[in-house]
PDB file of C-alpha atoms (C1' of nucleotides) in Angstrom:
ATOM      1  CA  MET A   1     -14.448 -21.201 -13.028  1.00  0.00           C
ATOM      2  CA  THR A   2     -14.522 -17.479 -13.692  1.00  0.00           C
ATOM      3  CA  ALA A   3     -11.683 -15.069 -13.046  1.00  0.00           C
ATOM      4  CA  ALA A   4     -13.689 -13.512 -10.238  1.00  0.00           C
ATOM      5  CA  GLU A   5     -14.007 -16.882  -8.518  1.00  0.00           C
ATOM      6  CA  ARG A   6     -10.313 -17.539  -8.875  1.00  0.00           C
ATOM      7  CA  ARG A   7      -9.603 -14.163  -7.384  1.00  0.00           C
ATOM      8  CA  ALA A   8     -11.956 -14.747  -4.522  1.00  0.00           C
ATOM      9  CA  GLU A   9     -10.309 -18.050  -3.752  1.00  0.00           C
ATOM     10  CA  ALA A  10      -6.795 -16.589  -3.819  1.00  0.00           C
ATOM     11  CA  LYS A  11      -8.045 -13.765  -1.622  1.00  0.00           C
ATOM     12  CA  GLN A  12      -9.403 -16.370   0.760  1.00  0.00           C
ATOM     13  CA  ALA A  13      -6.056 -18.112   0.932  1.00  0.00           C
ATOM     14  CA  TYR A  14      -4.255 -14.860   1.491  1.00  0.00           C
ATOM     15  CA  ASP A  15      -6.714 -13.680   4.109  1.00  0.00           C
ATOM     16  CA  ALA A  16      -6.511 -17.027   5.841  1.00  0.00           C
ATOM     17  CA  TYR A  17      -2.790 -16.673   5.920  1.00  0.00           C
ATOM     18  CA  ILE A  18      -2.654 -13.148   7.297  1.00  0.00           C
ATOM     19  CA  ALA A  19      -5.515 -13.903   9.667  1.00  0.00           C
ATOM     20  CA  GLN A  20      -2.999 -15.710  11.872  1.00  0.00           C
ATOM     21  CA  CYS A  21      -0.210 -13.231  11.350  1.00  0.00           C
ATOM     22  CA  PRO A  22      -0.308 -10.191  13.642  1.00  0.00           C
ATOM     23  CA  SER A  23       2.659  -8.568  11.946  1.00  0.00           C
ATOM     24  CA  ARG A  24       0.969  -8.570   8.608  1.00  0.00           C
ATOM     25  CA  LYS A  25      -2.162  -7.043  10.100  1.00  0.00           C
ATOM     26  CA  LEU A  26      -0.095  -4.267  11.577  1.00  0.00           C
ATOM     27  CA  LEU A  27       1.786  -3.739   8.342  1.00  0.00           C
ATOM     28  CA  ASP A  28      -1.482  -3.758   6.461  1.00  0.00           C
ATOM     29  CA  ALA A  29      -2.688  -1.015   8.768  1.00  0.00           C
ATOM     30  CA  LEU A  30       0.462   1.028   8.511  1.00  0.00           C
ATOM     31  CA  SER A  31       0.700   0.409   4.809  1.00  0.00           C
ATOM     32  CA  ASP A  32      -2.015   2.904   4.007  1.00  0.00           C
ATOM     33  CA  LYS A  33      -0.229   5.847   2.535  1.00  0.00           C
ATOM     34  CA  TRP A  34      -1.670   8.374   4.940  1.00  0.00           C
ATOM     35  CA  VAL A  35      -1.837   6.439   8.199  1.00  0.00           C
ATOM     36  CA  SER A  36       1.726   7.085   9.260  1.00  0.00           C
ATOM     37  CA  LEU A  37       1.519  10.730   8.255  1.00  0.00           C
ATOM     38  CA  VAL A  38      -1.629  11.307  10.267  1.00  0.00           C
ATOM     39  CA  LEU A  39      -0.209   9.351  13.184  1.00  0.00           C
ATOM     40  CA  THR A  40       2.899  11.520  13.094  1.00  0.00           C
ATOM     41  CA  ALA A  41       0.837  14.690  12.818  1.00  0.00           C
ATOM     42  CA  LEU A  42      -1.118  13.663  15.928  1.00  0.00           C
ATOM     43  CA  ALA A  43       2.011  12.723  17.854  1.00  0.00           C
ATOM     44  CA  ASN A  44       2.473  16.263  19.164  1.00  0.00           C
ATOM     45  CA  GLY A  45      -1.048  16.538  20.448  1.00  0.00           C
ATOM     46  CA  PRO A  46      -4.696  16.762  19.384  1.00  0.00           C
ATOM     47  CA  LEU A  47      -5.561  18.490  16.142  1.00  0.00           C
ATOM     48  CA  ARG A  48      -8.719  19.666  14.502  1.00  0.00           C
ATOM     49  CA  TYR A  49      -9.798  18.221  11.216  1.00  0.00           C
ATOM     50  CA  SER A  50      -8.848  21.325   9.279  1.00  0.00           C
ATOM     51  CA  ASP A  51      -5.490  21.479  11.025  1.00  0.00           C
ATOM     52  CA  LEU A  52      -4.825  17.906   9.987  1.00  0.00           C
ATOM     53  CA  ALA A  53      -5.761  18.757   6.432  1.00  0.00           C
ATOM     54  CA  ARG A  54      -3.143  21.498   6.481  1.00  0.00           C
ATOM     55  CA  THR A  55      -0.460  19.520   8.344  1.00  0.00           C
ATOM     56  CA  VAL A  56      -0.752  16.482   6.162  1.00  0.00           C
ATOM     57  CA  ALA A  57      -0.392  18.567   3.025  1.00  0.00           C
ATOM     58  CA  GLY A  58      -1.426  16.797  -0.120  1.00  0.00           C
ATOM     59  CA  VAL A  59      -4.111  14.594   1.386  1.00  0.00           C
ATOM     60  CA  SER A  60      -7.580  14.825  -0.105  1.00  0.00           C
ATOM     61  CA  GLN A  61     -10.627  15.366   2.058  1.00  0.00           C
ATOM     62  CA  LYS A  62     -11.833  11.921   1.240  1.00  0.00           C
ATOM     63  CA  MET A  63      -8.636  10.169   2.211  1.00  0.00           C
ATOM     64  CA  LEU A  64      -8.191  12.168   5.373  1.00  0.00           C
ATOM     65  CA  THR A  65     -11.644  11.284   6.554  1.00  0.00           C
ATOM     66  CA  GLN A  66     -11.218   7.695   5.489  1.00  0.00           C
ATOM     67  CA  THR A  67      -7.862   7.437   7.263  1.00  0.00           C
ATOM     68  CA  LEU A  68      -9.232   8.989  10.437  1.00  0.00           C
ATOM     69  CA  ARG A  69     -12.174   6.584  10.426  1.00  0.00           C
ATOM     70  CA  GLY A  70      -9.750   3.722  10.091  1.00  0.00           C
ATOM     71  CA  LEU A  71      -7.603   4.928  12.968  1.00  0.00           C
ATOM     72  CA  GLU A  72     -10.707   5.434  15.058  1.00  0.00           C
ATOM     73  CA  ARG A  73     -11.934   1.951  14.216  1.00  0.00           C
ATOM     74  CA  ASP A  74      -8.588   0.444  15.112  1.00  0.00           C
ATOM     75  CA  GLY A  75      -8.663   2.271  18.441  1.00  0.00           C
ATOM     76  CA  LEU A  76      -5.550   4.263  17.567  1.00  0.00           C
ATOM     77  CA  ALA A  77      -7.220   7.661  17.540  1.00  0.00           C
ATOM     78  CA  SER A  78     -10.303   9.158  19.118  1.00  0.00           C
ATOM     79  CA  ARG A  79     -12.731  11.678  17.740  1.00  0.00           C
ATOM     80  CA  THR A  80     -14.267  14.476  19.813  1.00  0.00           C
ATOM     81  CA  VAL A  81     -17.078  16.604  18.542  1.00  0.00           C
ATOM     82  CA  THR A  82     -17.759  20.035  20.036  1.00  0.00           C
ATOM     83  CA  ALA A  83     -21.274  21.012  19.088  1.00  0.00           C
ATOM     84  CA  SER A  84     -20.672  24.688  18.416  1.00  0.00           C
ATOM     85  CA  VAL A  85     -21.336  26.761  15.346  1.00  0.00           C
ATOM     86  CA  PRO A  86     -19.448  26.007  13.296  1.00  0.00           C
ATOM     87  CA  VAL A  87     -18.915  22.520  14.601  1.00  0.00           C
ATOM     88  CA  ARG A  88     -15.460  21.570  15.847  1.00  0.00           C
ATOM     89  CA  VAL A  89     -13.923  18.139  15.713  1.00  0.00           C
ATOM     90  CA  ASP A  90     -10.699  17.166  17.413  1.00  0.00           C
ATOM     91  CA  TYR A  91      -8.675  14.037  16.883  1.00  0.00           C
ATOM     92  CA  ARG A  92      -6.113  12.700  19.310  1.00  0.00           C
ATOM     93  CA  LEU A  93      -4.109   9.560  19.755  1.00  0.00           C
ATOM     94  CA  THR A  94      -5.413   6.973  22.173  1.00  0.00           C
ATOM     95  CA  PRO A  95      -2.979   5.289  24.544  1.00  0.00           C
ATOM     96  CA  LEU A  96      -2.878   2.444  22.051  1.00  0.00           C
ATOM     97  CA  GLY A  97      -2.072   4.858  19.275  1.00  0.00           C
ATOM     98  CA  THR A  98       0.552   6.500  21.431  1.00  0.00           C
ATOM     99  CA  SER A  99       2.139   3.126  22.095  1.00  0.00           C
ATOM    100  CA  LEU A 100       2.845   2.989  18.391  1.00  0.00           C
ATOM    101  CA  LEU A 101       5.046   6.053  18.481  1.00  0.00           C
ATOM    102  CA  PRO A 102       8.211   4.299  19.700  1.00  0.00           C
ATOM    103  CA  LEU A 103       7.814   1.890  16.816  1.00  0.00           C
ATOM    104  CA  MET A 104       7.456   4.816  14.428  1.00  0.00           C
ATOM    105  CA  ALA A 105      10.562   6.267  15.989  1.00  0.00           C
ATOM    106  CA  ALA A 106      12.403   3.017  15.359  1.00  0.00           C
ATOM    107  CA  ILE A 107      11.311   3.103  11.762  1.00  0.00           C
ATOM    108  CA  LYS A 108      12.431   6.677  11.519  1.00  0.00           C
ATOM    109  CA  GLU A 109      15.785   5.794  13.032  1.00  0.00           C
ATOM    110  CA  TRP A 110      16.455   2.993  10.590  1.00  0.00           C
ATOM    111  CA  ALA A 111      15.383   5.177   7.744  1.00  0.00           C
ATOM    112  CA  GLU A 112      17.660   8.034   8.691  1.00  0.00           C
ATOM    113  CA  SER A 113      20.568   5.661   9.183  1.00  0.00           C
ATOM    114  CA  HIS A 114      20.186   3.600   6.067  1.00  0.00           C
ATOM    115  CA  ILE A 115      18.011   5.269   3.504  1.00  0.00           C
ATOM    116  CA  GLU A 116      21.040   6.815   1.940  1.00  0.00           C
ATOM    117  CA  ASP A 117      22.436   3.371   1.255  1.00  0.00           C
ATOM    118  CA  VAL A 118      19.163   2.488  -0.398  1.00  0.00           C
ATOM    119  CA  GLU A 119      19.303   5.586  -2.543  1.00  0.00           C
ATOM    120  CA  LEU A 120      22.852   4.768  -3.624  1.00  0.00           C
ATOM    121  CA  ALA A 121      21.899   1.187  -4.358  1.00  0.00           C
ATOM    122  CA  ARG A 122      19.109   2.419  -6.573  1.00  0.00           C
ATOM    123  CA  GLU A 123      21.353   4.788  -8.472  1.00  0.00           C
ATOM    124  CA  HIS A 124      23.882   2.010  -8.947  1.00  0.00           C
ATOM    125  CA  TYR A 125      21.213  -0.428 -10.076  1.00  0.00           C
ATOM    126  CA  ASP A 126      19.684   2.046 -12.527  1.00  0.00           C
ATOM    127  CA  ALA A 127      23.070   3.060 -13.873  1.00  0.00           C
ATOM    128  CA  GLN A 128      23.878  -0.584 -14.342  1.00  0.00           C
ATOM    129  CA  ARG A 129      20.710  -1.149 -16.305  1.00  0.00           C
ATOM    130  CA  ASP A 130      21.362   1.879 -18.474  1.00  0.00           C
ATOM    131  CA  GLY A 131      24.893   0.716 -19.126  1.00  0.00           C
ATOM    132  CA  GLU A 132      23.702  -2.699 -20.218  1.00  0.00           C
ATOM    133  CA  GLN A 133      21.244  -1.103 -22.593  1.00  0.00           C
ATOM    134  CA  SER A 134      23.764   1.012 -24.449  1.00  0.00           C
ATOM    135  CA  GLY A 135      26.581  -1.496 -24.195  1.00  0.00           C
ATOM    136  CA  ARG A 136      24.535  -4.461 -25.354  1.00  0.00           C
ATOM    137  CA  ASN A 137      26.256  -4.686 -28.729  1.00  0.00           C
ATOM    138  CA  SER A 138      29.796  -3.915 -27.629  1.00  0.00           C
ATOM    139  CA  GLY A 139      30.539  -7.060 -25.669  1.00  0.00           C
TER     140      GLY A 139
ATOM    141  CA  MET B   1      -6.464  23.693 -15.845  1.00  0.00           C
ATOM    142  CA  THR B   2      -7.392  20.100 -16.460  1.00  0.00           C
ATOM    143  CA  ALA B   3      -7.916  17.465 -13.829  1.00  0.00           C
ATOM    144  CA  ALA B   4      -4.801  15.685 -15.005  1.00  0.00           C
ATOM    145  CA  GLU B   5      -2.749  18.779 -14.478  1.00  0.00           C
ATOM    146  CA  ARG B   6      -4.150  19.254 -11.018  1.00  0.00           C
ATOM    147  CA  ARG B   7      -3.297  15.681 -10.237  1.00  0.00           C
ATOM    148  CA  ALA B   8       0.209  16.071 -11.527  1.00  0.00           C
ATOM    149  CA  GLU B   9       0.679  19.150  -9.381  1.00  0.00           C
ATOM    150  CA  ALA B  10      -0.601  17.481  -6.241  1.00  0.00           C
ATOM    151  CA  LYS B  11       1.613  14.518  -6.951  1.00  0.00           C
ATOM    152  CA  GLN B  12       4.534  16.904  -7.315  1.00  0.00           C
ATOM    153  CA  ALA B  13       3.766  18.431  -3.922  1.00  0.00           C
ATOM    154  CA  TYR B  14       3.476  15.042  -2.340  1.00  0.00           C
ATOM    155  CA  ASP B  15       6.647  13.745  -3.941  1.00  0.00           C
ATOM    156  CA  ALA B  16       8.493  16.901  -2.988  1.00  0.00           C
ATOM    157  CA  TYR B  17       7.350  16.347   0.572  1.00  0.00           C
ATOM    158  CA  ILE B  18       8.336  12.709   0.879  1.00  0.00           C
ATOM    159  CA  ALA B  19      11.559  13.394  -1.025  1.00  0.00           C
ATOM    160  CA  GLN B  20      12.919  14.901   2.165  1.00  0.00           C
ATOM    161  CA  CYS B  21      11.375  12.367   4.471  1.00  0.00           C
ATOM    162  CA  PRO B  22      13.416   9.185   4.944  1.00  0.00           C
ATOM    163  CA  SER B  23      10.782   7.537   7.088  1.00  0.00           C
ATOM    164  CA  ARG B  24       8.192   7.863   4.376  1.00  0.00           C
ATOM    165  CA  LYS B  25      10.531   6.410   1.824  1.00  0.00           C
ATOM    166  CA  LEU B  26      11.120   3.430   4.037  1.00  0.00           C
ATOM    167  CA  LEU B  27       7.423   3.008   4.729  1.00  0.00           C
ATOM    168  CA  ASP B  28       6.724   3.330   1.027  1.00  0.00           C
ATOM    169  CA  ALA B  29       9.164   0.553   0.428  1.00  0.00           C
ATOM    170  CA  LEU B  30       7.790  -1.666   3.172  1.00  0.00           C
ATOM    171  CA  SER B  31       4.257  -0.801   2.218  1.00  0.00           C
ATOM    172  CA  ASP B  32       4.265  -3.046  -0.772  1.00  0.00           C
ATOM    173  CA  LYS B  33       2.150  -6.007   0.169  1.00  0.00           C
ATOM    174  CA  TRP B  34       4.814  -8.621  -0.609  1.00  0.00           C
ATOM    175  CA  VAL B  35       8.025  -6.905   0.484  1.00  0.00           C
ATOM    176  CA  SER B  36       7.775  -7.803   4.135  1.00  0.00           C
ATOM    177  CA  LEU B  37       6.721 -11.357   3.353  1.00  0.00           C
ATOM    178  CA  VAL B  38       9.652 -11.889   1.009  1.00  0.00           C
ATOM    179  CA  LEU B  39      12.000 -10.230   3.472  1.00  0.00           C
ATOM    180  CA  THR B  40      10.770 -12.561   6.217  1.00  0.00           C
ATOM    181  CA  ALA B  41      11.085 -15.564   3.911  1.00  0.00           C
ATOM    182  CA  LEU B  42      14.705 -14.668   3.196  1.00  0.00           C
ATOM    183  CA  ALA B  43      15.513 -14.041   6.816  1.00  0.00           C
ATOM    184  CA  ASN B  44      16.407 -17.670   7.449  1.00  0.00           C
ATOM    185  CA  GLY B  45      18.777 -17.815   4.536  1.00  0.00           C
ATOM    186  CA  PRO B  46      19.024 -17.777   0.738  1.00  0.00           C
ATOM    187  CA  LEU B  47      16.214 -19.225  -1.276  1.00  0.00           C
ATOM    188  CA  ARG B  48      15.666 -20.116  -4.873  1.00  0.00           C
ATOM    189  CA  TYR B  49      13.015 -18.396  -6.908  1.00  0.00           C
ATOM    190  CA  SER B  50      10.727 -21.419  -6.851  1.00  0.00           C
ATOM    191  CA  ASP B  51      11.230 -21.861  -3.127  1.00  0.00           C
ATOM    192  CA  LEU B  52      10.166 -18.286  -2.565  1.00  0.00           C
ATOM    193  CA  ALA B  53       7.114 -18.841  -4.742  1.00  0.00           C
ATOM    194  CA  ARG B  54       6.160 -21.688  -2.413  1.00  0.00           C
ATOM    195  CA  THR B  55       7.126 -20.022   0.863  1.00  0.00           C
ATOM    196  CA  VAL B  56       5.303 -16.821   0.057  1.00  0.00           C
ATOM    197  CA  ALA B  57       2.131 -18.675  -0.775  1.00  0.00           C
ATOM    198  CA  GLY B  58      -0.408 -16.652  -2.616  1.00  0.00           C
ATOM    199  CA  VAL B  59       1.998 -14.432  -4.519  1.00  0.00           C
ATOM    200  CA  SER B  60       1.769 -14.409  -8.288  1.00  0.00           C
ATOM    201  CA  GLN B  61       4.790 -14.931 -10.491  1.00  0.00           C
ATOM    202  CA  LYS B  62       4.576 -11.374 -11.666  1.00  0.00           C
ATOM    203  CA  MET B  63       4.463  -9.860  -8.211  1.00  0.00           C
ATOM    204  CA  LEU B  64       7.214 -12.086  -6.868  1.00  0.00           C
ATOM    205  CA  THR B  65       9.565 -11.088  -9.658  1.00  0.00           C
ATOM    206  CA  GLN B  66       8.563  -7.472  -9.333  1.00  0.00           C
ATOM    207  CA  THR B  67       9.083  -7.505  -5.584  1.00  0.00           C
ATOM    208  CA  LEU B  68      12.484  -9.189  -5.936  1.00  0.00           C
ATOM    209  CA  ARG B  69      13.570  -6.644  -8.538  1.00  0.00           C
ATOM    210  CA  GLY B  70      12.562  -3.903  -6.162  1.00  0.00           C
ATOM    211  CA  LEU B  71      14.499  -5.420  -3.268  1.00  0.00           C
ATOM    212  CA  GLU B  72      17.500  -5.867  -5.517  1.00  0.00           C
ATOM    213  CA  ARG B  73      17.278  -2.287  -6.694  1.00  0.00           C
ATOM    214  CA  ASP B  74      17.099  -1.034  -3.115  1.00  0.00           C
ATOM    215  CA  GLY B  75      20.123  -3.087  -2.214  1.00  0.00           C
ATOM    216  CA  LEU B  76      18.150  -5.180   0.267  1.00  0.00           C
ATOM    217  CA  ALA B  77      18.515  -8.461  -1.558  1.00  0.00           C
ATOM    218  CA  SER B  78      20.992  -9.876  -4.053  1.00  0.00           C
ATOM    219  CA  ARG B  79      20.444 -12.188  -6.963  1.00  0.00           C
ATOM    220  CA  THR B  80      22.802 -15.002  -7.901  1.00  0.00           C
ATOM    221  CA  VAL B  81      22.503 -16.928 -11.130  1.00  0.00           C
ATOM    222  CA  THR B  82      23.995 -20.371 -11.467  1.00  0.00           C
ATOM    223  CA  ALA B  83      24.302 -21.170 -15.143  1.00  0.00           C
ATOM    224  CA  SER B  84      23.343 -24.822 -15.072  1.00  0.00           C
ATOM    225  CA  VAL B  85      20.574 -26.700 -16.829  1.00  0.00           C
ATOM    226  CA  PRO B  86      18.059 -25.893 -15.720  1.00  0.00           C
ATOM    227  CA  VAL B  87      19.218 -22.530 -14.572  1.00  0.00           C
ATOM    228  CA  ARG B  88      19.247 -21.800 -10.859  1.00  0.00           C
ATOM    229  CA  VAL B  89      18.721 -18.434  -9.249  1.00  0.00           C
ATOM    230  CA  ASP B  90      19.197 -17.717  -5.581  1.00  0.00           C
ATOM    231  CA  TYR B  91      18.134 -14.694  -3.625  1.00  0.00           C
ATOM    232  CA  ARG B  92      19.603 -13.676  -0.338  1.00  0.00           C
ATOM    233  CA  LEU B  93      19.495 -10.679   1.950  1.00  0.00           C
ATOM    234  CA  THR B  94      22.309  -8.200   1.717  1.00  0.00           C
ATOM    235  CA  PRO B  95      23.809  -6.819   4.947  1.00  0.00           C
ATOM    236  CA  LEU B  96      21.540  -3.807   4.413  1.00  0.00           C
ATOM    237  CA  GLY B  97      18.545  -6.059   4.058  1.00  0.00           C
ATOM    238  CA  THR B  98      19.638  -8.008   7.118  1.00  0.00           C
ATOM    239  CA  SER B  99      19.878  -4.796   9.121  1.00  0.00           C
ATOM    240  CA  LEU B 100      16.176  -4.410   8.531  1.00  0.00           C
ATOM    241  CA  LEU B 101      15.368  -7.583  10.421  1.00  0.00           C
ATOM    242  CA  PRO B 102      15.545  -6.123  13.923  1.00  0.00           C
ATOM    243  CA  LEU B 103      13.080  -3.494  12.797  1.00  0.00           C
ATOM    244  CA  MET B 104      10.794  -6.177  11.441  1.00  0.00           C
ATOM    245  CA  ALA B 105      11.170  -7.920  14.790  1.00  0.00           C
ATOM    246  CA  ALA B 106      10.121  -4.733  16.561  1.00  0.00           C
ATOM    247  CA  ILE B 107       7.100  -4.493  14.332  1.00  0.00           C
ATOM    248  CA  LYS B 108       6.319  -8.098  15.043  1.00  0.00           C
ATOM    249  CA  GLU B 109       6.660  -7.504  18.752  1.00  0.00           C
ATOM    250  CA  TRP B 110       4.280  -4.547  18.790  1.00  0.00           C
ATOM    251  CA  ALA B 111       1.843  -6.492  16.679  1.00  0.00           C
ATOM    252  CA  GLU B 112       1.844  -9.508  18.944  1.00  0.00           C
ATOM    253  CA  SER B 113       1.464  -7.326  22.008  1.00  0.00           C
ATOM    254  CA  HIS B 114      -1.234  -5.031  20.778  1.00  0.00           C
ATOM    255  CA  ILE B 115      -3.010  -6.379  17.760  1.00  0.00           C
ATOM    256  CA  GLU B 116      -5.593  -7.959  20.003  1.00  0.00           C
ATOM    257  CA  ASP B 117      -6.516  -4.521  21.305  1.00  0.00           C
ATOM    258  CA  VAL B 118      -6.924  -3.365  17.750  1.00  0.00           C
ATOM    259  CA  GLU B 119      -9.177  -6.282  16.994  1.00  0.00           C
ATOM    260  CA  LEU B 120     -11.294  -5.566  20.005  1.00  0.00           C
ATOM    261  CA  ALA B 121     -11.499  -1.896  19.097  1.00  0.00           C
ATOM    262  CA  ARG B 122     -12.708  -2.850  15.673  1.00  0.00           C
ATOM    263  CA  GLU B 123     -15.358  -5.140  16.974  1.00  0.00           C
ATOM    264  CA  HIS B 124     -16.515  -2.466  19.395  1.00  0.00           C
ATOM    265  CA  TYR B 125     -16.542   0.171  16.672  1.00  0.00           C
ATOM    266  CA  ASP B 126     -18.453  -2.048  14.260  1.00  0.00           C
ATOM    267  CA  ALA B 127     -20.939  -3.103  16.929  1.00  0.00           C
ATOM    268  CA  GLN B 128     -21.451   0.535  17.790  1.00  0.00           C
ATOM    269  CA  ARG B 129     -22.182   1.407  14.165  1.00  0.00           C
ATOM    270  CA  ASP B 130     -24.613  -1.474  13.852  1.00  0.00           C
ATOM    271  CA  GLY B 131     -26.363  -0.462  17.017  1.00  0.00           C
ATOM    272  CA  GLU B 132     -26.807   3.059  15.784  1.00  0.00           C
ATOM    273  CA  GLN B 133     -28.255   1.800  12.561  1.00  0.00           C
ATOM    274  CA  SER B 134     -30.996  -0.340  14.155  1.00  0.00           C
ATOM    275  CA  GLY B 135     -31.567   2.036  17.025  1.00  0.00           C
ATOM    276  CA  ARG B 136     -31.759   5.144  14.894  1.00  0.00           C
ATOM    277  CA  ASN B 137     -35.533   5.490  15.374  1.00  0.00           C
ATOM    278  CA  SER B 138     -35.778   4.510  19.016  1.00  0.00           C
ATOM    279  CA  GLY B 139     -34.094   7.553  20.503  1.00  0.00           C
TER     280      GLY B 139
ATOM    281  C1'  DC C   1     -16.490  23.642   9.533  1.00  0.00           C
ATOM    282  C1'  DC C   2     -16.916  18.787   8.906  1.00  0.00           C
ATOM    283  C1'  DG C   3     -18.106  15.646   6.693  1.00  0.00           C
ATOM    284  C1'  DT C   4     -20.916  12.028   3.027  1.00  0.00           C
ATOM    285  C1'  DA C   5     -22.253  10.430  -1.768  1.00  0.00           C
ATOM    286  C1'  DT C   6     -21.106  10.025  -6.479  1.00  0.00           C
ATOM    287  C1'  DC C   7     -18.469   9.802 -10.596  1.00  0.00           C
ATOM    288  C1'  DC C   8     -14.572   8.464 -12.905  1.00  0.00           C
ATOM    289  C1'  DC C   9      -9.752   7.699 -14.183  1.00  0.00           C
ATOM    290  C1'  DG C  10      -5.153   5.434 -13.526  1.00  0.00           C
ATOM    291  C1'  DG C  11      -2.676   1.882 -12.104  1.00  0.00           C
ATOM    292  C1'  DC C  12      -1.990  -2.415  -9.286  1.00  0.00           C
ATOM    293  C1'  DG C  13      -1.887  -6.890  -9.821  1.00  0.00           C
ATOM    294  C1'  DG C  14      -3.734 -11.626 -11.435  1.00  0.00           C
ATOM    295  C1'  DA C  15      -4.130 -14.789 -15.601  1.00  0.00           C
ATOM    296  C1'  DT C  16      -2.199 -16.300 -19.535  1.00  0.00           C
ATOM    297  C1'  DA C  17       1.083 -17.167 -23.163  1.00  0.00           C
ATOM    298  C1'  DC C  18       5.670 -17.296 -24.634  1.00  0.00           C
ATOM    299  C1'  DT C  19      11.211 -17.361 -24.373  1.00  0.00           C
ATOM    300  C1'  DG C  20      15.897 -19.045 -23.091  1.00  0.00           C
TER     301       DG C  20
ATOM    302  C1'  DC D   1      13.445 -23.353 -13.852  1.00  0.00           C
ATOM    303  C1'  DA D   2      13.108 -18.478 -14.174  1.00  0.00           C
ATOM    304  C1'  DG D   3      11.607 -15.213 -16.069  1.00  0.00           C
ATOM    305  C1'  DT D   4       9.168 -11.412 -19.842  1.00  0.00           C
ATOM    306  C1'  DA D   5       5.141  -9.488 -22.388  1.00  0.00           C
ATOM    307  C1'  DT D   6       0.340  -8.642 -22.737  1.00  0.00           C
ATOM    308  C1'  DC D   7      -4.309  -8.180 -21.640  1.00  0.00           C
ATOM    309  C1'  DC D   8      -7.783  -6.821 -18.507  1.00  0.00           C
ATOM    310  C1'  DG D   9     -10.688  -6.481 -14.266  1.00  0.00           C
ATOM    311  C1'  DC D  10     -10.929  -4.190  -9.981  1.00  0.00           C
ATOM    312  C1'  DC D  11     -10.592  -0.749  -6.715  1.00  0.00           C
ATOM    313  C1'  DG D  12      -7.914   3.110  -4.586  1.00  0.00           C
ATOM    314  C1'  DG D  13      -8.386   7.551  -4.418  1.00  0.00           C
ATOM    315  C1'  DG D  14      -8.946  12.466  -6.455  1.00  0.00           C
ATOM    316  C1'  DA D  15     -12.656  15.909  -7.981  1.00  0.00           C
ATOM    317  C1'  DT D  16     -16.880  17.460  -7.388  1.00  0.00           C
ATOM    318  C1'  DA D  17     -21.350  18.350  -5.414  1.00  0.00           C
ATOM    319  C1'  DC D  18     -24.201  18.331  -1.626  1.00  0.00           C
ATOM    320  C1'  DG D  19     -26.017  17.812   3.651  1.00  0.00           C
ATOM    321  C1'  DG D  20     -25.897  19.042   8.681  1.00  0.00           C
TER     322       DG D  20
END
DNA sequence: CCGTATCCCGGCGGATACTG
DNA sequence: CAGTATCCGCCGGGATACGG
């Protein structure tokens, strides 16, 4: 059995598992680096493609388009083309996409309340590791 | 300027951006494929390494360890070694990690309420695309 | 202005082998 | 049992060029 076949089988198992797990599907969707950023950018109202590119600073054209296609496919955002010259394309959240905002808010709330603890934990952990390195021979 | 330098600069900009954005940090943390699964697995109580490997079916040894180290570093989980033969290692959620559970529940709730809409939207979107493909010459 | 197609590199993550 | 080290395939995603 080749590595590719093994991979495919494992993928099958994983897919079969998440297939029955709504939470994982959602997390998979939100996991994409840019999804949450675009979602947040659109929270205030519709935006043109170029506006999005500016608002979500750092995103490449490819990823922005790809992300938007994904959101559109998932029914979270809608795409409106105005056939002028030059062409104009607006994106806006659908009701479904909008219904996600409270959840995003909840995430934001937890983050703002607790992310500092996480930061501190990291520093502590890293310091600990460094200490062990240099103190390895002294104990 | 080389491509690598451009990349580095863009990365800088992105990092600088998320550095001041708690929500993104949290999402970055939760984004890892296995984090939420491990978190969920530990929700019911402490588990041994091997138990986790079984519970989170499909995860490789490498990724499980890597995920656990990450959770430990973030102060979301703690690691307890019992020096017996064979050695025994338990992982459990910290209070901080536990505080994440309601948020996970909220995610689960949204997912269970709306993921069906997402599925339908996808089917519709895909069907639409297919239709355009085959009907391209008929209009 | 708003994309799509192509190339290509870096890194994620699985498989495997080895240690304590 | 619970890892660590290493190799390597795959694909995410940036850069670039081109079409409508």
